[in-house]
Coordinates of C-alpha atoms in Angstrom, one line a residue:
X153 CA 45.7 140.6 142.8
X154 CA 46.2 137.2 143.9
X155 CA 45.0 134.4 141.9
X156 CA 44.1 130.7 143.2
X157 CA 45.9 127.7 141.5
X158 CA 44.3 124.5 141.7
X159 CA 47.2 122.0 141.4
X160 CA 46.4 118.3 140.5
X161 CA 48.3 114.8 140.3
X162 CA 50.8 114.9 137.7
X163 CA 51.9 111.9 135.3
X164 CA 54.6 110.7 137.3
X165 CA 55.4 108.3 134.0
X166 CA 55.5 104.8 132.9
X167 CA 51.9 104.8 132.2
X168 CA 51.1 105.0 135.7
X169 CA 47.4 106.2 136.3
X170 CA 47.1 106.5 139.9
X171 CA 48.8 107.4 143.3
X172 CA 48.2 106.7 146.8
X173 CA 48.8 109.7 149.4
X174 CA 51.1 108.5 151.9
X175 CA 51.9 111.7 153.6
X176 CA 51.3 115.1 153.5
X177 CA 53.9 117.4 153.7
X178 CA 52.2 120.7 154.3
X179 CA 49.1 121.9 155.7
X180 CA 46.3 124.4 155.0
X181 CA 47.7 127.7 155.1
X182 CA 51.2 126.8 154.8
X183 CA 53.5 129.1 152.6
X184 CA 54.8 126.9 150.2
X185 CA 58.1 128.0 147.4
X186 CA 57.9 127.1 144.3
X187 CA 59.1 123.3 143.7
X188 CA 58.9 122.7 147.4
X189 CA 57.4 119.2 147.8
X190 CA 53.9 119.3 149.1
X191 CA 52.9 115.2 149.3
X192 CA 54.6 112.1 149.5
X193 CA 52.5 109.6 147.1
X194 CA 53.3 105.8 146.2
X195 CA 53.0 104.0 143.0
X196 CA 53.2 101.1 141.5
X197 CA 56.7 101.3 141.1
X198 CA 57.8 103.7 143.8
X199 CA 57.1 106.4 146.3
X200 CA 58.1 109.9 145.0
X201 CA 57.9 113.3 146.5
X202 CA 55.7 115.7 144.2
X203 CA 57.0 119.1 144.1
X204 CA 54.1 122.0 143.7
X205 CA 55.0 124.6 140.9
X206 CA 53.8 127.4 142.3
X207 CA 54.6 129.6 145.8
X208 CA 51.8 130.5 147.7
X209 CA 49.5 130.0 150.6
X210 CA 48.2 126.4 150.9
X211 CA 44.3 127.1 150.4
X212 CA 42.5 123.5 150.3
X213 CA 44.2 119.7 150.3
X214 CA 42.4 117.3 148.7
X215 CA 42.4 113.7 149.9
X216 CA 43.2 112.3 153.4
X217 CA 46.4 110.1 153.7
X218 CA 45.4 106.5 152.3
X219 CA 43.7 107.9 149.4
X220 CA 44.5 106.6 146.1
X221 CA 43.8 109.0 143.5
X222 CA 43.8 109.1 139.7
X223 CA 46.3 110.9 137.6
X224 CA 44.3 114.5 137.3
X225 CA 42.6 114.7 140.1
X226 CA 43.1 117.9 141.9
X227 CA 45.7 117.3 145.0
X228 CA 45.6 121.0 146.6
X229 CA 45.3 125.0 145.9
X230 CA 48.1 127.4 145.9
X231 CA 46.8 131.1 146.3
X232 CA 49.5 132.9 144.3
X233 CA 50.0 137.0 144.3
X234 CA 52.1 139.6 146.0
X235 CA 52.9 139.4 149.4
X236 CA 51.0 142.5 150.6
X237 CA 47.2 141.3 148.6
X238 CA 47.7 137.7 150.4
X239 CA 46.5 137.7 153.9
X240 CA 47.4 135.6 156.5
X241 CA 46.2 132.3 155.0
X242 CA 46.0 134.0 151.0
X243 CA 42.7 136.0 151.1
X244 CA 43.1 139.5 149.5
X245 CA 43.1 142.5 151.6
X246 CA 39.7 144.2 151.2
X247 CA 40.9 147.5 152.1
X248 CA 44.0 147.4 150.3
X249 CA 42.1 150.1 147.5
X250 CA 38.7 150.4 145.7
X251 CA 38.0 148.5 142.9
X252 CA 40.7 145.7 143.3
X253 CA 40.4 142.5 141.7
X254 CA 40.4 139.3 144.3
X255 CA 42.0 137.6 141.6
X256 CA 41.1 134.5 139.7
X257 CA 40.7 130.5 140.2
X258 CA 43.0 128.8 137.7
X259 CA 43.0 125.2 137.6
X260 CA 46.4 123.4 136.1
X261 CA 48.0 119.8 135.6
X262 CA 52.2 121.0 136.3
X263 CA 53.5 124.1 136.4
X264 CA 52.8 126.5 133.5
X265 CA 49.2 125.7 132.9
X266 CA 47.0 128.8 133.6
X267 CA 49.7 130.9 134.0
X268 CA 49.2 134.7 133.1
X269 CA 47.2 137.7 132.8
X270 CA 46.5 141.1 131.6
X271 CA 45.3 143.9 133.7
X272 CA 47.3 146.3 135.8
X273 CA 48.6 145.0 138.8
X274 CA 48.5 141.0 137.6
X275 CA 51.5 139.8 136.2
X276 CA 52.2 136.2 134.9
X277 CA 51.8 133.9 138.1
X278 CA 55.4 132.7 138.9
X279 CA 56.3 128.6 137.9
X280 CA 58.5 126.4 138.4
X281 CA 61.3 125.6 135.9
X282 CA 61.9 122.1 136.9
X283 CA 59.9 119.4 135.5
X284 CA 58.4 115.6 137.1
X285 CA 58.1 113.1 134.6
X286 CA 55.4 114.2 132.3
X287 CA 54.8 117.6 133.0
X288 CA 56.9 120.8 133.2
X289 CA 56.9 124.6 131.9
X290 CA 57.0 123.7 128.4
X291 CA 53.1 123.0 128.5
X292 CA 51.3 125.6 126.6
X293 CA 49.5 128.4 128.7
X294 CA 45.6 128.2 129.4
X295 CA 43.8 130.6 129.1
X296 CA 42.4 131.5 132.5
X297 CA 38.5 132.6 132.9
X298 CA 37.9 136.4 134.6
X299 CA 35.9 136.5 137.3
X300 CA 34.1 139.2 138.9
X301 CA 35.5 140.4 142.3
X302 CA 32.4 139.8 144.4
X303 CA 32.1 135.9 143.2
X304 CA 36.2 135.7 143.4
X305 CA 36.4 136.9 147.3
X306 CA 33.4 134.7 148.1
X307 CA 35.8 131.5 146.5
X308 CA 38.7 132.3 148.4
X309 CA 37.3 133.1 152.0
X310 CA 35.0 129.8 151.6
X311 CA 38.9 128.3 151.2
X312 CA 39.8 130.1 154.3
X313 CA 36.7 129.5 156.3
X314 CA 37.1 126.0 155.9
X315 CA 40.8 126.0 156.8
X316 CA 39.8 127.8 159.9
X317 CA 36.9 125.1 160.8
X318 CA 39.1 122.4 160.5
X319 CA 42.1 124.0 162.6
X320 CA 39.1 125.0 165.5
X321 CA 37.9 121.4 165.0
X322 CA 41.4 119.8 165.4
X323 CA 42.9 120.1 168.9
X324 CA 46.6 121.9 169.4
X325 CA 48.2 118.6 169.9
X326 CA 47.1 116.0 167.0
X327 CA 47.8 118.9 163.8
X328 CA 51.0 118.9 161.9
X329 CA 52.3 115.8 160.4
X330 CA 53.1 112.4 161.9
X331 CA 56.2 110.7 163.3
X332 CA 56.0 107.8 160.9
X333 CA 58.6 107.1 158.2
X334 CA 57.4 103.8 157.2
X335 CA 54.5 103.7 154.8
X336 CA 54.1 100.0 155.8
X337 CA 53.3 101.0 159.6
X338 CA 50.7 103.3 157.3
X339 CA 49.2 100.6 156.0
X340 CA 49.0 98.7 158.8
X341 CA 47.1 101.3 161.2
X342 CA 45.0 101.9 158.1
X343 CA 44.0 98.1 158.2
X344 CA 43.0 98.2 161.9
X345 CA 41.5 101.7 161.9
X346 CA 44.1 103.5 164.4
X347 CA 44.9 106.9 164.3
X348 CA 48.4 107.4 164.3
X349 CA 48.0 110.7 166.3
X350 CA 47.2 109.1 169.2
X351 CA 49.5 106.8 169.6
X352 CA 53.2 107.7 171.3
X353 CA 56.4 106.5 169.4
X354 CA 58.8 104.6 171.1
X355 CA 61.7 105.2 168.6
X356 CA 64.0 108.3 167.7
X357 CA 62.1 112.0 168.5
X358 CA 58.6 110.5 168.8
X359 CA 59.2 108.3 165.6
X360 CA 56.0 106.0 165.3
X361 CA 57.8 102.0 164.8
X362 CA 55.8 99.4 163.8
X363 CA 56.1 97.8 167.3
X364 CA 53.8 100.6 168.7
X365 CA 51.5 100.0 166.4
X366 CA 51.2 96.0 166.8
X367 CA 51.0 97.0 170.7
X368 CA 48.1 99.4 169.8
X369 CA 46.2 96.6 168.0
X370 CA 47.1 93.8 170.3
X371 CA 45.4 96.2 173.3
X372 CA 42.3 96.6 170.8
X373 CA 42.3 93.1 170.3
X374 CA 42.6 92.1 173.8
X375 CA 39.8 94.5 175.0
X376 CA 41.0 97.8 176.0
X377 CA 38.9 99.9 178.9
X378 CA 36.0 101.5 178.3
X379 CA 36.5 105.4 177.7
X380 CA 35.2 107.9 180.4
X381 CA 32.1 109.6 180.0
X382 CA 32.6 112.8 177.5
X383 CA 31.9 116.4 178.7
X384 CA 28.9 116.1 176.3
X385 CA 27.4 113.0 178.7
X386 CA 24.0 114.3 180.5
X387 CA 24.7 113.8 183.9
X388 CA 22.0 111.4 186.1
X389 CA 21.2 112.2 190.0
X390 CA 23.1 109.4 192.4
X391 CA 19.9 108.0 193.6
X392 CA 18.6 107.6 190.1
X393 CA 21.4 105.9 189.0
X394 CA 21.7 103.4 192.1
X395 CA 17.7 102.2 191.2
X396 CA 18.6 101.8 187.8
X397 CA 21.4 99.1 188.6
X398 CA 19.2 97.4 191.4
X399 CA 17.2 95.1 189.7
X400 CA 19.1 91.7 189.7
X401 CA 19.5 90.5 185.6
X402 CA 21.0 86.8 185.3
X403 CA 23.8 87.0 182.6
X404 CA 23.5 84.6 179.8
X405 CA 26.6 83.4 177.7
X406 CA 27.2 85.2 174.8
X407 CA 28.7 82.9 172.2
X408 CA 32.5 83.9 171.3
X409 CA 32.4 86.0 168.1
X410 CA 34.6 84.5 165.3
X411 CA 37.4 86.2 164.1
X412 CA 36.8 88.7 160.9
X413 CA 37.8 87.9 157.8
X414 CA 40.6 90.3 156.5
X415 CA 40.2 91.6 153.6
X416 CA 43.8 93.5 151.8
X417 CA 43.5 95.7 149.1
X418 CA 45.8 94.2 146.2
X419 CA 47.4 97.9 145.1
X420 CA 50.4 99.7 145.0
X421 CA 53.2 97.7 144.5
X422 CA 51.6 94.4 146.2
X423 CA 48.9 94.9 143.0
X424 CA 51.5 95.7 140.7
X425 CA 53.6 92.5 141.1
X426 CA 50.4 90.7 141.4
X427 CA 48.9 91.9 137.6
X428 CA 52.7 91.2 136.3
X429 CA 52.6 87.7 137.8
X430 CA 49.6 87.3 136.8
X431 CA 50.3 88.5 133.1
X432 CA 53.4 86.2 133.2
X433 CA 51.5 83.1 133.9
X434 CA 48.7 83.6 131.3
X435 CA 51.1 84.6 128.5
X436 CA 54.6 82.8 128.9
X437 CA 55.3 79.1 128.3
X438 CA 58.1 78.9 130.9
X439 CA 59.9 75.7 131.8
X440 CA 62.6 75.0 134.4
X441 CA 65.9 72.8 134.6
X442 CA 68.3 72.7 136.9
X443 CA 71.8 71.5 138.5
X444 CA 73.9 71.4 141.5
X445 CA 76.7 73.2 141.5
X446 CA 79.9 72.5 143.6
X447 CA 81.0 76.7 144.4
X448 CA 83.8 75.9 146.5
X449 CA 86.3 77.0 144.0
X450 CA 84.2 80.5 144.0
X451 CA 84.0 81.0 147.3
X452 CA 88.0 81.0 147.7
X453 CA 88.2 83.2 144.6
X454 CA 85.6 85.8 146.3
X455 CA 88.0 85.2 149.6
X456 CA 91.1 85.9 147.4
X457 CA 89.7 89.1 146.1
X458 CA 88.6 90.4 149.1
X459 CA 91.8 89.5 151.4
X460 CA 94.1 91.3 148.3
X461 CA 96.3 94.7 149.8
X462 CA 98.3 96.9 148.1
X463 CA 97.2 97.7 144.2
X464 CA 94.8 94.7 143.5
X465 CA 93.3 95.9 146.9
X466 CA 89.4 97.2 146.0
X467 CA 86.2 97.5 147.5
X468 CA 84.3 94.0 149.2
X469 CA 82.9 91.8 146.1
X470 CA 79.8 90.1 147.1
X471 CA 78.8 86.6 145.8
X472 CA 75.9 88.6 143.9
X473 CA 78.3 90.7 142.3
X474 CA 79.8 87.4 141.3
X475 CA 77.0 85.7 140.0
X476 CA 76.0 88.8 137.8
X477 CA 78.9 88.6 135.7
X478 CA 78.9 85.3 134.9
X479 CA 75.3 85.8 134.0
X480 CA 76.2 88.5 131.8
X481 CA 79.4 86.3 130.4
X482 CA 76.7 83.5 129.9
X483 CA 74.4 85.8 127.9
X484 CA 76.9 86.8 125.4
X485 CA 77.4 83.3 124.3
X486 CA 72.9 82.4 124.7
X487 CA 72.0 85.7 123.5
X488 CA 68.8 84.1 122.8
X489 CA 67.9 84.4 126.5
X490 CA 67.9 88.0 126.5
X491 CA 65.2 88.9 124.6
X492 CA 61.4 89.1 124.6
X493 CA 58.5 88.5 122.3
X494 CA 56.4 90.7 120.6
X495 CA 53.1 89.3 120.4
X496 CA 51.5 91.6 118.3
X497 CA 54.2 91.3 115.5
X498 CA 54.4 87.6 116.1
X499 CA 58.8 88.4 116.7
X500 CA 61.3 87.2 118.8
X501 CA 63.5 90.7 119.9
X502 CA 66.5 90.5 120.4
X503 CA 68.5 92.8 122.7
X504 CA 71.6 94.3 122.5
X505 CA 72.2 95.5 126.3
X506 CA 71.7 93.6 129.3
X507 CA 69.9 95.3 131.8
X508 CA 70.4 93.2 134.3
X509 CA 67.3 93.3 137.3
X510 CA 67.8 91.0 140.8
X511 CA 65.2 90.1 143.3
X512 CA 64.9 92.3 146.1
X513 CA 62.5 92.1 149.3
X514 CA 61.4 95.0 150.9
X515 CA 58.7 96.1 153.2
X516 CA 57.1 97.5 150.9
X517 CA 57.1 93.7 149.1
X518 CA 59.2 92.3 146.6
X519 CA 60.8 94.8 144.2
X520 CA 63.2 94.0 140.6
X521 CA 65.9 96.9 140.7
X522 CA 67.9 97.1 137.3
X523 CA 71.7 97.8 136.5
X524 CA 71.9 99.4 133.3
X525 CA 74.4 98.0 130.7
X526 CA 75.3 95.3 132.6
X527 CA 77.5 93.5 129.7
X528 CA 79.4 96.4 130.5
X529 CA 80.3 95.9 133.7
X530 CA 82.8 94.0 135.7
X531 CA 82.2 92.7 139.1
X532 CA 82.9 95.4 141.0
X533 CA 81.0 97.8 139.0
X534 CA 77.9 95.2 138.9
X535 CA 78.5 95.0 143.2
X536 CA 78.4 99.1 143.8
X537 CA 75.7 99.7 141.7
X538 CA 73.6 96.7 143.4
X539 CA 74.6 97.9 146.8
X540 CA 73.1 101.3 145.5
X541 CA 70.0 100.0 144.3
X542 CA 69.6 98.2 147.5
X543 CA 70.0 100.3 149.8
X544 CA 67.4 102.8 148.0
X545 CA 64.9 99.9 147.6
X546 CA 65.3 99.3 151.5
X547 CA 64.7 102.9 152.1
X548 CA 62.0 102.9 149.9
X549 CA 63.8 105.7 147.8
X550 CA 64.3 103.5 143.8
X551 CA 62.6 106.0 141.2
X552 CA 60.4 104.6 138.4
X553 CA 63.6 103.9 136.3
X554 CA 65.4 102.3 138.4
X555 CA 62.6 99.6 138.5
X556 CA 61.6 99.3 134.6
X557 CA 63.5 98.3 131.6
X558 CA 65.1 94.9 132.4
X559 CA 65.7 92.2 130.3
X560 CA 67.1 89.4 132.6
X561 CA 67.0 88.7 136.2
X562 CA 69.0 87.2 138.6
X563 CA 67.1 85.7 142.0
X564 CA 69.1 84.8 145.2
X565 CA 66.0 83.2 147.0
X566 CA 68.8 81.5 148.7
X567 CA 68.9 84.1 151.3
X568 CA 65.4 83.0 152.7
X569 CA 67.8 79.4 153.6
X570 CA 66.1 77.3 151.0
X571 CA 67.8 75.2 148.3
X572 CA 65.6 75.8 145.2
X573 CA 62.5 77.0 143.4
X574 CA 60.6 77.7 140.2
X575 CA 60.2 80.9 139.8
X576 CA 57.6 82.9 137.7
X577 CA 59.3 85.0 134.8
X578 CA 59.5 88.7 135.4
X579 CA 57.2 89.8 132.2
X580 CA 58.1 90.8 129.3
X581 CA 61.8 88.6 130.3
X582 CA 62.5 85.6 128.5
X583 CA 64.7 84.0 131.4
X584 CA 65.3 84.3 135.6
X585 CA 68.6 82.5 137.2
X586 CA 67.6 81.3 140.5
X587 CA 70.1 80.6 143.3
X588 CA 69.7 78.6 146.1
X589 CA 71.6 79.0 149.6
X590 CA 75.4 77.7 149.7
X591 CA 75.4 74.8 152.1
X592 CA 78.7 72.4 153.0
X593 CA 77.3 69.0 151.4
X594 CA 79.1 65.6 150.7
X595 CA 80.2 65.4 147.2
X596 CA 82.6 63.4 145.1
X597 CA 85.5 65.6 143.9
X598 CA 88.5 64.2 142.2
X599 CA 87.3 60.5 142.9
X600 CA 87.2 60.9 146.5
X601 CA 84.2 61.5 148.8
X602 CA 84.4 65.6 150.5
X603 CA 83.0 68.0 152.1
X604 CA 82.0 70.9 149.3
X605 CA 80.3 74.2 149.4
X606 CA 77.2 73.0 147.0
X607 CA 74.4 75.7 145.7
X608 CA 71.3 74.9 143.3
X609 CA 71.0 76.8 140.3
X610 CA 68.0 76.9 138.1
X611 CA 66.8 78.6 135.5
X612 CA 63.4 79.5 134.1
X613 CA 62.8 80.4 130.4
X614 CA 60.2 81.5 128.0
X615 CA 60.1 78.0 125.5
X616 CA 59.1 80.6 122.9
X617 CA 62.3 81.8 122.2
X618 CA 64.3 79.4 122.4
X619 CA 64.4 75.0 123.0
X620 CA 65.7 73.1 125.6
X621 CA 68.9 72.6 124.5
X622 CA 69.8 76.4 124.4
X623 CA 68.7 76.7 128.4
X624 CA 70.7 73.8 128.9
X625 CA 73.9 75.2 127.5
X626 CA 73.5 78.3 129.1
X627 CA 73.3 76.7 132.7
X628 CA 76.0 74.5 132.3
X629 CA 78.1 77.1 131.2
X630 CA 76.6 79.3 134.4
X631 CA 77.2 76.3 136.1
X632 CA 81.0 75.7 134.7
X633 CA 81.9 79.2 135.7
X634 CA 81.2 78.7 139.0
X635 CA 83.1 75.8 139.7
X636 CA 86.1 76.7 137.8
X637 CA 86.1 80.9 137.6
X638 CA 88.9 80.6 135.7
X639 CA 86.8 79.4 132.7
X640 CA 86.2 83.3 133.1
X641 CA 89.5 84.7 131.9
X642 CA 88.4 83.8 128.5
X643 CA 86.0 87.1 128.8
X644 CA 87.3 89.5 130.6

């Protein structure tokens, strides 16, 4: 007796209350196991992969790709039973025996929800044992509704008709899912109304680049050719159509249209660093000082390290890498700067473990990664776990908690080539190190006039926790480190 589970948008965590569908992974009347992802969805921290706890037939999706739903809102419908009630797309057999049950509609946030039964021949419907953040098999079991055959069979087969009107509807060659990895080439045929099926990738196996897409638009933009005539079109006799065009009609100017205003939703992760921004602004009295820093001395240190053979030979150490220990060296001495401020309690918190968050830029926007424990770290711990983080942020893979939690950031804005910046505090942070780009400059060193690799640091703090003076140590002594890394040895 096969039983049809509605399945709907878990918690995926971190108070998040809505997802956007970015691709679906199966399609109506699709067999689907039991933790086998079913959509692709982004957040406002990340894009995850939502497994479905139940195997099945794919009965109904809900939600075309683009379409931001709320957490609980149903996402698609599993038609669960044995494998000789389902039919081909999960409609029970009506000549399998008089008197069989069609089964029952159970609808269920995560697995475990609506699972079970009584009656011979229904067992407890199969779920998963795995769990996504805030749901899982430990949920208590719902009690599921019985319904009688007649009104059961009509549910299902209305599932199944409307599978099969949208497969008729749907020509051979634009079903199945599309060559696009990129949810920002997504967004951007969204924007312009193009429908990805129709367009032919230029990149690996069909793969749909972004290039294609800004051809697509640029051809819409620049007037493409009128479409022939449909099937559908009634046809018109020649002579008939020769008088119609005979009659001479002067043309008049049409004044040039002005270009549309474009209007982009602020969601996703664009809306979620614009509300923190935003939040930072209203609620943080940040001010700013700064110095200019002579790295020279750094630079042949990081050279040093990475030239070393033999036992004090290791993995590349990036100037990052670099930079992040010293911050975390700086922070045990001005642990005042790693903290935050609880507003309702009218407290200044105090914390013990730097998690440490740097500035990255994706295409998905800007994005805060965090290394965990930081303070204990040393640089080439700190420089793995930041070429990890990177490399999932630029594959669009960083979960939720790799993206939450920290309590000091670090931003190299000096890879866009500029020198400094004041940058807005990463809420509920008390302090950001900015770092501009590392450019020969003339400075004076040991009386005399040289050239010197020369970077701007500043640094941004909350005045609420602590004064001036305390941001001004801590920079110097950032500051210090960098021109003499040996000051360092004190710590390590």
């Amino acid at each position: 007796m096969p039983q049809v589970f509605e399945f709907k948008l878990p918690d995926l965590g971190e108070g998040l209350t809505e997802a956007e569908i970015v691709r679906w992974l199966v399609e109506v009347g699709d067999v689907v196991a039991i933790d086998q992802p079913v959509v692709e969805v982004e957040t406002a921290k990340a894009m995850v992969e939502v497994p479905c706890p139940y195997g099945g037939v794919v009965t109904a999706r809900f939600g075309e790709e683009g379409t931001e739903l709320p957490v609980g809102a149903p996402l698609l419908t599993v038609a669960v039973g044995s494998e000789g009630a389902l039919g081909p797309v999960g409609l029970a057999d009506s000549g399998s025996g008089s008197g069989a049950e069609a089964g029952a509609v159970v609808s269920a946030v995560g697995p475990g929800a609506g699972s079970g039964g009584s009656g011979s021949g229904s067992g407890e419907a199969e779920a998963s044992g795995n769990v996504l953040v805030g749901y899982g098999t430990g949920a208590p079991v719902a009690r599921r509704r019985r319904v009688r055959p007649e009104a059961m069979a009509a549910s299902v087969a209305a599932h199944v008709t409307a599978a099969a009107a949208v497969s008729a509807a749907v020509p051979d060659a634009v079903q199945g899912p599309v060559a696009v990895v990129s949810p920002l080439v997504r967004k951007l045929a969204r924007q312009h109304d193009l429908d990805l099926r129709q367009l032919a990738g230029s990149g690996p196996d069909g793969l749909i680049l972004r290039a294609d897409v800004e051809s697509a638009i640029r051809a819409l933009t620049e007037g493409a050719p009128a479409p022939a005539p449909t099937s559908a079109a009634v046809s018109v006799p020649e002579s008939e159509s020769v008088s119609a065009v005979q009659p001479s009609v002067p043309s008049v100017a049409q004044p040039a249209a002005s270009p549309a205003v474009e209007r982009i939703p602020l969601r996703g992760v664009r809306g979620a660093v614009a509300d923190k921004l935003a939040r930072s602004r209203r609620e943080i009295p940040d001010a700013t000082c700064w110095v200019d820093v002579d790295a020279t001395e750094l630079m042949a240190a990081r050279s040093a390290m990475n030239s070393a053979g033999g036992p004090a030979a290791g993995p590349k150490v990036s100037v990052l890498a670099l930079l992040a220990r010293i911050c975390t060296a700086a922070l045990a001495r001005f642990p005042e700067l790693n903290s935050t401020v609880d507003l309702e309690a009218r407290e200044i918190v105090r914390l013990p473990e730097v998690h440490l968050g740097f500035a990255a830029q994706t295409e998905r926007g800007l994005v805060v990664p965090v290394v965990r424990d930081a303070q204990a770290r040393n640089a080439d711990s700190i420089g793995a776990e930041i070429a990890r983080l990177t490399e999932a942020a630029r594959t669009g893979r960083l979960t939720p908690a790799e993206l939450t939690g920290g309590t000091f950031t670090l931003n190299n804005y000096g890879v866009f080539g500029v020198d400094g910046s004041t940058p807005i505090i990463n809420h509920p942070e008390a302090a950001m190190l900015g770092v501009g780009r590392i450019v020969p400059k003339p400075w004076v060193h040991e009386g005399e006039l040289a050239v010197r690799q020369v970077v701007q640091l500043s640094l941004t703090f909350d005045h609420r926790v602590c004064d001036g003076g305390t941001a001004g140590g801590f920079l110097r002594y950032v500051a210090d480190c960098v021109e003499q890394p040996a000051v360092l040895l004190r710590v390590l």
